[in-house]
């Protein structure tokens, strides 16, 4: 689906309403989990103590953290379930799987950044950085769910597993939370907010639309597939002008 913006730029639908809603849910639940979880980890800091008191004390903080964790778990399971269902039904391609091309794209981009190549890698729907971030948070999220469940029901868990599982789960839960926080703060937010191509904010996940110009630059393989680009016809004999390709024609009009 395409539309024109007020400034004349052509916009292409990139994310569905479900993905937009899903992203908002992840954002809100993650912010609550960070606030309630990190304030417990760094309880000795003045800001943490102030935040805990503002939320009604440590017991309230723990319950808010648990309920936010339940909502986050639902979001994560929903994401995986809809993705699997879409692939099985043939509606979606498994575009988030890491392939050999992602490694070659990373090498090509490194060459481009160091001036050894004149163009960046031609990426599909998701580039290797987006895939790395997604799988890191997805795997980390499931680890958080598992360890959080152990810490929520320690007596029940130790009826089945040895008691050493509790301190191990506590260490994993706390350290993985810090890792996910750093990935979000240093990787995702910097790329989505302070990246030179999107500053002051990448709005595509909030509106669902991306400009054709940006898509041609960052996801040219997907754009070519959406526009069903075919190779240009060879010029006719005696013609002074080469045949135009659909990409060039479309780009000129946008």
PDB file of C-alpha atoms in Angstrom:
ATOM      1  CA  UNK A   1       0.000   0.000   0.000  1.00  0.00           C
ATOM      2  CA  UNK A   2       1.312   3.441  -0.947  1.00  0.00           C
ATOM      3  CA  UNK A   3       0.309   7.006  -0.195  1.00  0.00           C
ATOM      4  CA  UNK A   4       1.710  10.482  -0.733  1.00  0.00           C
ATOM      5  CA  UNK A   5       2.823  12.680   2.134  1.00  0.00           C
ATOM      6  CA  UNK A   6       2.163  16.423   2.315  1.00  0.00           C
ATOM      7  CA  UNK A   7       5.726  17.129   1.158  1.00  0.00           C
ATOM      8  CA  UNK A   8       5.194  14.972  -1.928  1.00  0.00           C
ATOM      9  CA  UNK A   9       7.202  11.952  -0.762  1.00  0.00           C
ATOM     10  CA  UNK A  10       5.761   8.558  -1.599  1.00  0.00           C
ATOM     11  CA  UNK A  11       5.131   6.412   1.472  1.00  0.00           C
ATOM     12  CA  UNK A  12       5.025   2.619   1.564  1.00  0.00           C
ATOM     13  CA  UNK A  13       3.244   0.514   4.169  1.00  0.00           C
ATOM     14  CA  UNK A  14       5.897  -1.360   6.163  1.00  0.00           C
ATOM     15  CA  UNK A  15       4.210  -2.448   9.403  1.00  0.00           C
ATOM     16  CA  UNK A  16       0.652  -3.610  10.064  1.00  0.00           C
ATOM     17  CA  UNK A  17      -1.572  -2.300  12.860  1.00  0.00           C
ATOM     18  CA  UNK A  18      -0.863  -5.493  14.802  1.00  0.00           C
ATOM     19  CA  UNK A  19       2.892  -4.809  14.724  1.00  0.00           C
ATOM     20  CA  UNK A  20       2.336  -1.189  15.792  1.00  0.00           C
ATOM     21  CA  UNK A  21       0.161  -2.290  18.727  1.00  0.00           C
ATOM     22  CA  UNK A  22       2.683  -4.995  19.583  1.00  0.00           C
ATOM     23  CA  UNK A  23       5.540  -2.486  19.596  1.00  0.00           C
ATOM     24  CA  UNK A  24       3.650  -0.120  21.894  1.00  0.00           C
ATOM     25  CA  UNK A  25       2.972  -3.007  24.275  1.00  0.00           C
ATOM     26  CA  UNK A  26       6.646  -3.990  24.326  1.00  0.00           C
ATOM     27  CA  UNK A  27       7.711  -0.372  24.890  1.00  0.00           C
ATOM     28  CA  UNK A  28       5.347   0.210  27.820  1.00  0.00           C
ATOM     29  CA  UNK A  29       5.943  -3.135  29.534  1.00  0.00           C
ATOM     30  CA  UNK A  30       9.716  -2.854  29.073  1.00  0.00           C
ATOM     31  CA  UNK A  31       9.816   0.646  30.568  1.00  0.00           C
ATOM     32  CA  UNK A  32       7.868  -0.560  33.608  1.00  0.00           C
ATOM     33  CA  UNK A  33      10.112  -3.614  33.963  1.00  0.00           C
ATOM     34  CA  UNK A  34      13.254  -1.492  33.732  1.00  0.00           C
ATOM     35  CA  UNK A  35      11.969   1.013  36.290  1.00  0.00           C
ATOM     36  CA  UNK A  36      10.823  -1.594  38.810  1.00  0.00           C
ATOM     37  CA  UNK A  37      13.624  -4.089  38.194  1.00  0.00           C
ATOM     38  CA  UNK A  38      16.670  -1.835  38.078  1.00  0.00           C
ATOM     39  CA  UNK A  39      15.474   0.110  41.116  1.00  0.00           C
ATOM     40  CA  UNK A  40      15.588  -3.183  43.035  1.00  0.00           C
ATOM     41  CA  UNK A  41      18.998  -4.149  41.672  1.00  0.00           C
ATOM     42  CA  UNK A  42      20.497  -0.743  42.499  1.00  0.00           C
ATOM     43  CA  UNK A  43      18.430  -0.201  45.652  1.00  0.00           C
ATOM     44  CA  UNK A  44      21.280   1.658  47.382  1.00  0.00           C
ATOM     45  CA  UNK A  45      21.082   4.616  44.973  1.00  0.00           C
ATOM     46  CA  UNK A  46      19.133   7.678  46.096  1.00  0.00           C
ATOM     47  CA  UNK A  47      17.111   7.741  42.881  1.00  0.00           C
ATOM     48  CA  UNK A  48      16.120   4.083  43.299  1.00  0.00           C
ATOM     49  CA  UNK A  49      14.957   4.671  46.865  1.00  0.00           C
ATOM     50  CA  UNK A  50      12.990   7.736  45.760  1.00  0.00           C
ATOM     51  CA  UNK A  51      11.358   5.753  42.938  1.00  0.00           C
ATOM     52  CA  UNK A  52      10.476   2.837  45.217  1.00  0.00           C
ATOM     53  CA  UNK A  53       8.831   5.196  47.712  1.00  0.00           C
ATOM     54  CA  UNK A  54       6.895   6.932  44.913  1.00  0.00           C
ATOM     55  CA  UNK A  55       5.498   3.543  43.852  1.00  0.00           C
ATOM     56  CA  UNK A  56       4.307   2.764  47.369  1.00  0.00           C
ATOM     57  CA  UNK A  57       7.162   0.705  48.759  1.00  0.00           C
ATOM     58  CA  UNK A  58       9.113  -2.391  47.826  1.00  0.00           C
ATOM     59  CA  UNK A  59       6.122  -4.762  47.978  1.00  0.00           C
ATOM     60  CA  UNK A  60       4.195  -2.674  45.447  1.00  0.00           C
ATOM     61  CA  UNK A  61       7.277  -2.451  43.238  1.00  0.00           C
ATOM     62  CA  UNK A  62       7.615  -6.236  43.203  1.00  0.00           C
ATOM     63  CA  UNK A  63       3.960  -6.802  42.299  1.00  0.00           C
ATOM     64  CA  UNK A  64       4.058  -4.170  39.549  1.00  0.00           C
ATOM     65  CA  UNK A  65       7.200  -5.841  38.210  1.00  0.00           C
ATOM     66  CA  UNK A  66       5.536  -9.263  38.184  1.00  0.00           C
ATOM     67  CA  UNK A  67       2.365  -8.122  36.436  1.00  0.00           C
ATOM     68  CA  UNK A  68       4.393  -6.194  33.863  1.00  0.00           C
ATOM     69  CA  UNK A  69       6.389  -9.394  33.367  1.00  0.00           C
ATOM     70  CA  UNK A  70       3.184 -11.331  32.699  1.00  0.00           C
ATOM     71  CA  UNK A  71       2.147  -8.783  30.073  1.00  0.00           C
ATOM     72  CA  UNK A  72       5.631  -8.856  28.517  1.00  0.00           C
ATOM     73  CA  UNK A  73       5.451 -12.665  28.384  1.00  0.00           C
ATOM     74  CA  UNK A  74       2.112 -12.469  26.597  1.00  0.00           C
ATOM     75  CA  UNK A  75       3.566 -10.005  24.065  1.00  0.00           C
ATOM     76  CA  UNK A  76       6.587 -12.222  23.406  1.00  0.00           C
ATOM     77  CA  UNK A  77       4.522 -15.384  22.972  1.00  0.00           C
ATOM     78  CA  UNK A  78       2.057 -13.516  20.726  1.00  0.00           C
ATOM     79  CA  UNK A  79       4.927 -12.308  18.544  1.00  0.00           C
ATOM     80  CA  UNK A  80       6.350 -15.803  18.075  1.00  0.00           C
ATOM     81  CA  UNK A  81       2.924 -17.423  17.607  1.00  0.00           C
ATOM     82  CA  UNK A  82       1.782 -14.969  14.920  1.00  0.00           C
ATOM     83  CA  UNK A  83       5.129 -15.244  13.130  1.00  0.00           C
ATOM     84  CA  UNK A  84       5.034 -19.051  13.101  1.00  0.00           C
ATOM     85  CA  UNK A  85       1.389 -19.085  11.987  1.00  0.00           C
ATOM     86  CA  UNK A  86       2.109 -16.608   9.197  1.00  0.00           C
ATOM     87  CA  UNK A  87       5.035 -18.657   7.886  1.00  0.00           C
ATOM     88  CA  UNK A  88       3.180 -21.992   8.149  1.00  0.00           C
ATOM     89  CA  UNK A  89       0.170 -20.600   6.276  1.00  0.00           C
ATOM     90  CA  UNK A  90       2.420 -19.171   3.593  1.00  0.00           C
ATOM     91  CA  UNK A  91       1.343 -15.578   4.239  1.00  0.00           C
ATOM     92  CA  UNK A  92       4.796 -14.410   5.351  1.00  0.00           C
ATOM     93  CA  UNK A  93       8.326 -15.337   4.471  1.00  0.00           C
ATOM     94  CA  UNK A  94      10.725 -16.168   7.345  1.00  0.00           C
ATOM     95  CA  UNK A  95      12.462 -12.819   6.846  1.00  0.00           C
ATOM     96  CA  UNK A  96      13.825 -12.596  10.392  1.00  0.00           C
ATOM     97  CA  UNK A  97      15.921 -15.766  10.174  1.00  0.00           C
ATOM     98  CA  UNK A  98      19.667 -15.170  10.037  1.00  0.00           C
ATOM     99  CA  UNK A  99      21.138 -16.314   6.722  1.00  0.00           C
ATOM    100  CA  UNK A 100      24.527 -16.371   5.048  1.00  0.00           C
ATOM    101  CA  UNK A 101      23.640 -13.124   3.273  1.00  0.00           C
ATOM    102  CA  UNK A 102      23.547 -11.293   6.607  1.00  0.00           C
ATOM    103  CA  UNK A 103      27.226 -12.070   7.156  1.00  0.00           C
ATOM    104  CA  UNK A 104      28.159 -10.978   3.639  1.00  0.00           C
ATOM    105  CA  UNK A 105      26.071  -7.812   4.106  1.00  0.00           C
ATOM    106  CA  UNK A 106      27.981  -7.032   7.302  1.00  0.00           C
ATOM    107  CA  UNK A 107      31.295  -7.405   5.460  1.00  0.00           C
ATOM    108  CA  UNK A 108      30.066  -5.238   2.566  1.00  0.00           C
ATOM    109  CA  UNK A 109      28.941  -2.504   4.947  1.00  0.00           C
ATOM    110  CA  UNK A 110      32.272  -2.550   6.766  1.00  0.00           C
ATOM    111  CA  UNK A 111      34.016  -2.062   3.426  1.00  0.00           C
ATOM    112  CA  UNK A 112      31.632   0.797   2.642  1.00  0.00           C
ATOM    113  CA  UNK A 113      32.191   2.481   6.025  1.00  0.00           C
ATOM    114  CA  UNK A 114      35.977   2.353   5.558  1.00  0.00           C
ATOM    115  CA  UNK A 115      35.773   3.686   2.010  1.00  0.00           C
ATOM    116  CA  UNK A 116      36.741   0.394   0.374  1.00  0.00           C
ATOM    117  CA  UNK A 117      33.459   0.141  -1.532  1.00  0.00           C
ATOM    118  CA  UNK A 118      31.271   2.775  -3.159  1.00  0.00           C
ATOM    119  CA  UNK A 119      27.877   1.468  -1.998  1.00  0.00           C
ATOM    120  CA  UNK A 120      26.428  -0.194   1.132  1.00  0.00           C
ATOM    121  CA  UNK A 121      24.983  -3.698   1.232  1.00  0.00           C
ATOM    122  CA  UNK A 122      21.637  -4.274  -0.492  1.00  0.00           C
ATOM    123  CA  UNK A 123      19.435  -5.515   2.332  1.00  0.00           C
ATOM    124  CA  UNK A 124      16.047  -7.195   2.303  1.00  0.00           C
ATOM    125  CA  UNK A 125      13.134  -6.518   4.689  1.00  0.00           C
ATOM    126  CA  UNK A 126      15.382  -6.663   7.765  1.00  0.00           C
ATOM    127  CA  UNK A 127      19.112  -6.030   7.783  1.00  0.00           C
ATOM    128  CA  UNK A 128      21.637  -7.938   9.879  1.00  0.00           C
ATOM    129  CA  UNK A 129      21.640  -5.323  12.668  1.00  0.00           C
ATOM    130  CA  UNK A 130      17.861  -5.522  13.078  1.00  0.00           C
ATOM    131  CA  UNK A 131      18.031  -9.316  13.154  1.00  0.00           C
ATOM    132  CA  UNK A 132      20.815  -9.303  15.754  1.00  0.00           C
ATOM    133  CA  UNK A 133      18.827  -6.962  17.967  1.00  0.00           C
ATOM    134  CA  UNK A 134      15.611  -8.962  17.537  1.00  0.00           C
ATOM    135  CA  UNK A 135      17.133 -12.355  18.360  1.00  0.00           C
ATOM    136  CA  UNK A 136      19.132 -10.965  21.282  1.00  0.00           C
ATOM    137  CA  UNK A 137      16.019  -9.488  22.875  1.00  0.00           C
ATOM    138  CA  UNK A 138      13.862 -12.518  21.981  1.00  0.00           C
ATOM    139  CA  UNK A 139      16.252 -15.058  23.506  1.00  0.00           C
ATOM    140  CA  UNK A 140      16.953 -12.763  26.436  1.00  0.00           C
ATOM    141  CA  UNK A 141      13.227 -12.250  26.908  1.00  0.00           C
ATOM    142  CA  UNK A 142      12.532 -15.969  27.184  1.00  0.00           C
ATOM    143  CA  UNK A 143      15.422 -16.302  29.645  1.00  0.00           C
ATOM    144  CA  UNK A 144      13.868 -13.489  31.702  1.00  0.00           C
ATOM    145  CA  UNK A 145      10.487 -15.254  31.657  1.00  0.00           C
ATOM    146  CA  UNK A 146      12.026 -18.545  32.790  1.00  0.00           C
ATOM    147  CA  UNK A 147      14.171 -17.082  35.574  1.00  0.00           C
ATOM    148  CA  UNK A 148      11.430 -14.680  36.648  1.00  0.00           C
ATOM    149  CA  UNK A 149       9.003 -17.579  37.056  1.00  0.00           C
ATOM    150  CA  UNK A 150      11.561 -19.411  39.205  1.00  0.00           C
ATOM    151  CA  UNK A 151      11.985 -16.348  41.442  1.00  0.00           C
ATOM    152  CA  UNK A 152       8.216 -15.812  41.686  1.00  0.00           C
ATOM    153  CA  UNK A 153       7.510 -19.405  42.765  1.00  0.00           C
ATOM    154  CA  UNK A 154      10.702 -20.548  44.547  1.00  0.00           C
ATOM    155  CA  UNK A 155       9.001 -23.050  46.877  1.00  0.00           C
ATOM    156  CA  UNK A 156       7.155 -24.764  44.039  1.00  0.00           C
ATOM    157  CA  UNK A 157      10.287 -24.888  41.880  1.00  0.00           C
ATOM    158  CA  UNK A 158      12.497 -26.344  44.623  1.00  0.00           C
ATOM    159  CA  UNK A 159      10.066 -29.224  45.055  1.00  0.00           C
ATOM    160  CA  UNK A 160      11.224 -30.357  41.628  1.00  0.00           C
ATOM    161  CA  UNK A 161      14.700 -28.847  41.207  1.00  0.00           C
ATOM    162  CA  UNK A 162      17.623 -28.415  43.645  1.00  0.00           C
ATOM    163  CA  UNK A 163      17.747 -25.259  45.765  1.00  0.00           C
ATOM    164  CA  UNK A 164      20.823 -23.960  43.938  1.00  0.00           C
ATOM    165  CA  UNK A 165      18.523 -23.039  41.061  1.00  0.00           C
ATOM    166  CA  UNK A 166      17.208 -20.016  43.011  1.00  0.00           C
ATOM    167  CA  UNK A 167      20.462 -18.003  43.366  1.00  0.00           C
ATOM    168  CA  UNK A 168      21.417 -19.035  39.824  1.00  0.00           C
ATOM    169  CA  UNK A 169      18.098 -17.727  38.501  1.00  0.00           C
ATOM    170  CA  UNK A 170      18.523 -14.504  40.482  1.00  0.00           C
ATOM    171  CA  UNK A 171      21.966 -13.865  38.976  1.00  0.00           C
ATOM    172  CA  UNK A 172      20.784 -14.680  35.454  1.00  0.00           C
ATOM    173  CA  UNK A 173      17.635 -12.576  35.781  1.00  0.00           C
ATOM    174  CA  UNK A 174      19.475  -9.536  37.106  1.00  0.00           C
ATOM    175  CA  UNK A 175      22.401  -9.627  34.682  1.00  0.00           C
ATOM    176  CA  UNK A 176      20.277 -10.403  31.624  1.00  0.00           C
ATOM    177  CA  UNK A 177      17.988  -7.498  32.513  1.00  0.00           C
ATOM    178  CA  UNK A 178      20.999  -5.185  32.571  1.00  0.00           C
ATOM    179  CA  UNK A 179      22.177  -6.554  29.218  1.00  0.00           C
ATOM    180  CA  UNK A 180      18.770  -6.009  27.590  1.00  0.00           C
ATOM    181  CA  UNK A 181      18.661  -2.502  29.051  1.00  0.00           C
ATOM    182  CA  UNK A 182      22.054  -1.672  27.548  1.00  0.00           C
ATOM    183  CA  UNK A 183      21.069  -3.131  24.164  1.00  0.00           C
ATOM    184  CA  UNK A 184      17.916  -0.999  24.143  1.00  0.00           C
ATOM    185  CA  UNK A 185      19.680   2.128  25.369  1.00  0.00           C
ATOM    186  CA  UNK A 186      22.906   1.912  23.380  1.00  0.00           C
ATOM    187  CA  UNK A 187      21.790   0.107  20.232  1.00  0.00           C
ATOM    188  CA  UNK A 188      18.088   0.430  19.555  1.00  0.00           C
ATOM    189  CA  UNK A 189      17.447   3.947  20.855  1.00  0.00           C
ATOM    190  CA  UNK A 190      20.587   5.385  19.248  1.00  0.00           C
ATOM    191  CA  UNK A 191      19.678   3.860  15.880  1.00  0.00           C
ATOM    192  CA  UNK A 192      15.973   4.709  16.120  1.00  0.00           C
ATOM    193  CA  UNK A 193      16.367   8.229  17.516  1.00  0.00           C
ATOM    194  CA  UNK A 194      19.843   9.591  16.874  1.00  0.00           C
ATOM    195  CA  UNK A 195      20.632   7.857  13.576  1.00  0.00           C
ATOM    196  CA  UNK A 196      21.451  10.494  10.925  1.00  0.00           C
ATOM    197  CA  UNK A 197      18.901   9.005   8.504  1.00  0.00           C
ATOM    198  CA  UNK A 198      15.991   9.111  10.989  1.00  0.00           C
ATOM    199  CA  UNK A 199      16.786  11.913  13.485  1.00  0.00           C
ATOM    200  CA  UNK A 200      14.903  13.048  15.527  1.00  0.00           C
ATOM    201  CA  UNK A 201      12.852   9.810  15.444  1.00  0.00           C
ATOM    202  CA  UNK A 202      12.210   6.798  13.251  1.00  0.00           C
ATOM    203  CA  UNK A 203       8.422   6.996  13.008  1.00  0.00           C
ATOM    204  CA  UNK A 204       7.882   3.966  10.750  1.00  0.00           C
ATOM    205  CA  UNK A 205       6.979   1.617  13.630  1.00  0.00           C
ATOM    206  CA  UNK A 206       4.489   4.177  14.988  1.00  0.00           C
ATOM    207  CA  UNK A 207       2.808   5.153  11.707  1.00  0.00           C
ATOM    208  CA  UNK A 208       3.415   1.923   9.802  1.00  0.00           C
ATOM    209  CA  UNK A 209       4.790   3.832   6.797  1.00  0.00           C
ATOM    210  CA  UNK A 210       8.278   4.452   5.417  1.00  0.00           C
ATOM    211  CA  UNK A 211       9.271   6.772   2.587  1.00  0.00           C
ATOM    212  CA  UNK A 212      10.117   5.138  -0.715  1.00  0.00           C
ATOM    213  CA  UNK A 213      13.372   7.090  -0.793  1.00  0.00           C
ATOM    214  CA  UNK A 214      14.493   5.642   2.525  1.00  0.00           C
ATOM    215  CA  UNK A 215      13.297   2.163   1.616  1.00  0.00           C
ATOM    216  CA  UNK A 216      15.286   2.267  -1.612  1.00  0.00           C
ATOM    217  CA  UNK A 217      18.355   3.168   0.431  1.00  0.00           C
ATOM    218  CA  UNK A 218      17.947   0.749   3.349  1.00  0.00           C
ATOM    219  CA  UNK A 219      15.820  -2.125   1.965  1.00  0.00           C
ATOM    220  CA  UNK A 220      16.289  -2.133  -1.823  1.00  0.00           C
ATOM    221  CA  UNK A 221      15.751  -5.894  -2.187  1.00  0.00           C
ATOM    222  CA  UNK A 222      12.322  -5.731  -0.550  1.00  0.00           C
ATOM    223  CA  UNK A 223      11.388  -2.624  -2.531  1.00  0.00           C
ATOM    224  CA  UNK A 224      12.268  -4.338  -5.799  1.00  0.00           C
ATOM    225  CA  UNK A 225      10.126  -7.310  -4.811  1.00  0.00           C
ATOM    226  CA  UNK A 226       7.167  -5.104  -3.832  1.00  0.00           C
ATOM    227  CA  UNK A 227       7.323  -3.206  -7.098  1.00  0.00           C
ATOM    228  CA  UNK A 228       7.905  -6.413  -9.063  1.00  0.00           C
ATOM    229  CA  UNK A 229      10.915  -4.946 -10.800  1.00  0.00           C
ATOM    230  CA  UNK A 230      12.051  -6.799 -13.907  1.00  0.00           C
ATOM    231  CA  UNK A 231      15.359  -6.355 -15.748  1.00  0.00           C
ATOM    232  CA  UNK A 232      15.366  -3.522 -18.248  1.00  0.00           C
ATOM    233  CA  UNK A 233      14.814  -4.416 -21.887  1.00  0.00           C
ATOM    234  CA  UNK A 234      17.886  -3.998 -24.082  1.00  0.00           C
ATOM    235  CA  UNK A 235      17.810  -0.871 -26.276  1.00  0.00           C
ATOM    236  CA  UNK A 236      16.387  -1.260 -29.748  1.00  0.00           C
ATOM    237  CA  UNK A 237      18.788  -1.378 -32.646  1.00  0.00           C
ATOM    238  CA  UNK A 238      19.614   2.142 -33.769  1.00  0.00           C
ATOM    239  CA  UNK A 239      18.130   3.721 -30.647  1.00  0.00           C
ATOM    240  CA  UNK A 240      20.055   6.578 -29.032  1.00  0.00           C
ATOM    241  CA  UNK A 241      18.482   6.032 -25.590  1.00  0.00           C
ATOM    242  CA  UNK A 242      18.702   2.918 -23.410  1.00  0.00           C
ATOM    243  CA  UNK A 243      15.469   1.459 -22.106  1.00  0.00           C
ATOM    244  CA  UNK A 244      14.450   2.690 -18.657  1.00  0.00           C
ATOM    245  CA  UNK A 245      14.119   0.195 -15.840  1.00  0.00           C
ATOM    246  CA  UNK A 246      11.037   0.296 -13.579  1.00  0.00           C
ATOM    247  CA  UNK A 247      13.284   1.278 -10.646  1.00  0.00           C
ATOM    248  CA  UNK A 248      14.659   4.323 -12.410  1.00  0.00           C
ATOM    249  CA  UNK A 249      11.232   5.370 -13.668  1.00  0.00           C
ATOM    250  CA  UNK A 250       9.616   4.925 -10.281  1.00  0.00           C
ATOM    251  CA  UNK A 251      12.444   6.726  -8.538  1.00  0.00           C
ATOM    252  CA  UNK A 252      12.176   9.704 -10.852  1.00  0.00           C
ATOM    253  CA  UNK A 253       8.497  10.077 -10.127  1.00  0.00           C
ATOM    254  CA  UNK A 254       8.969   9.796  -6.350  1.00  0.00           C
TER     255      UNK A 254
END
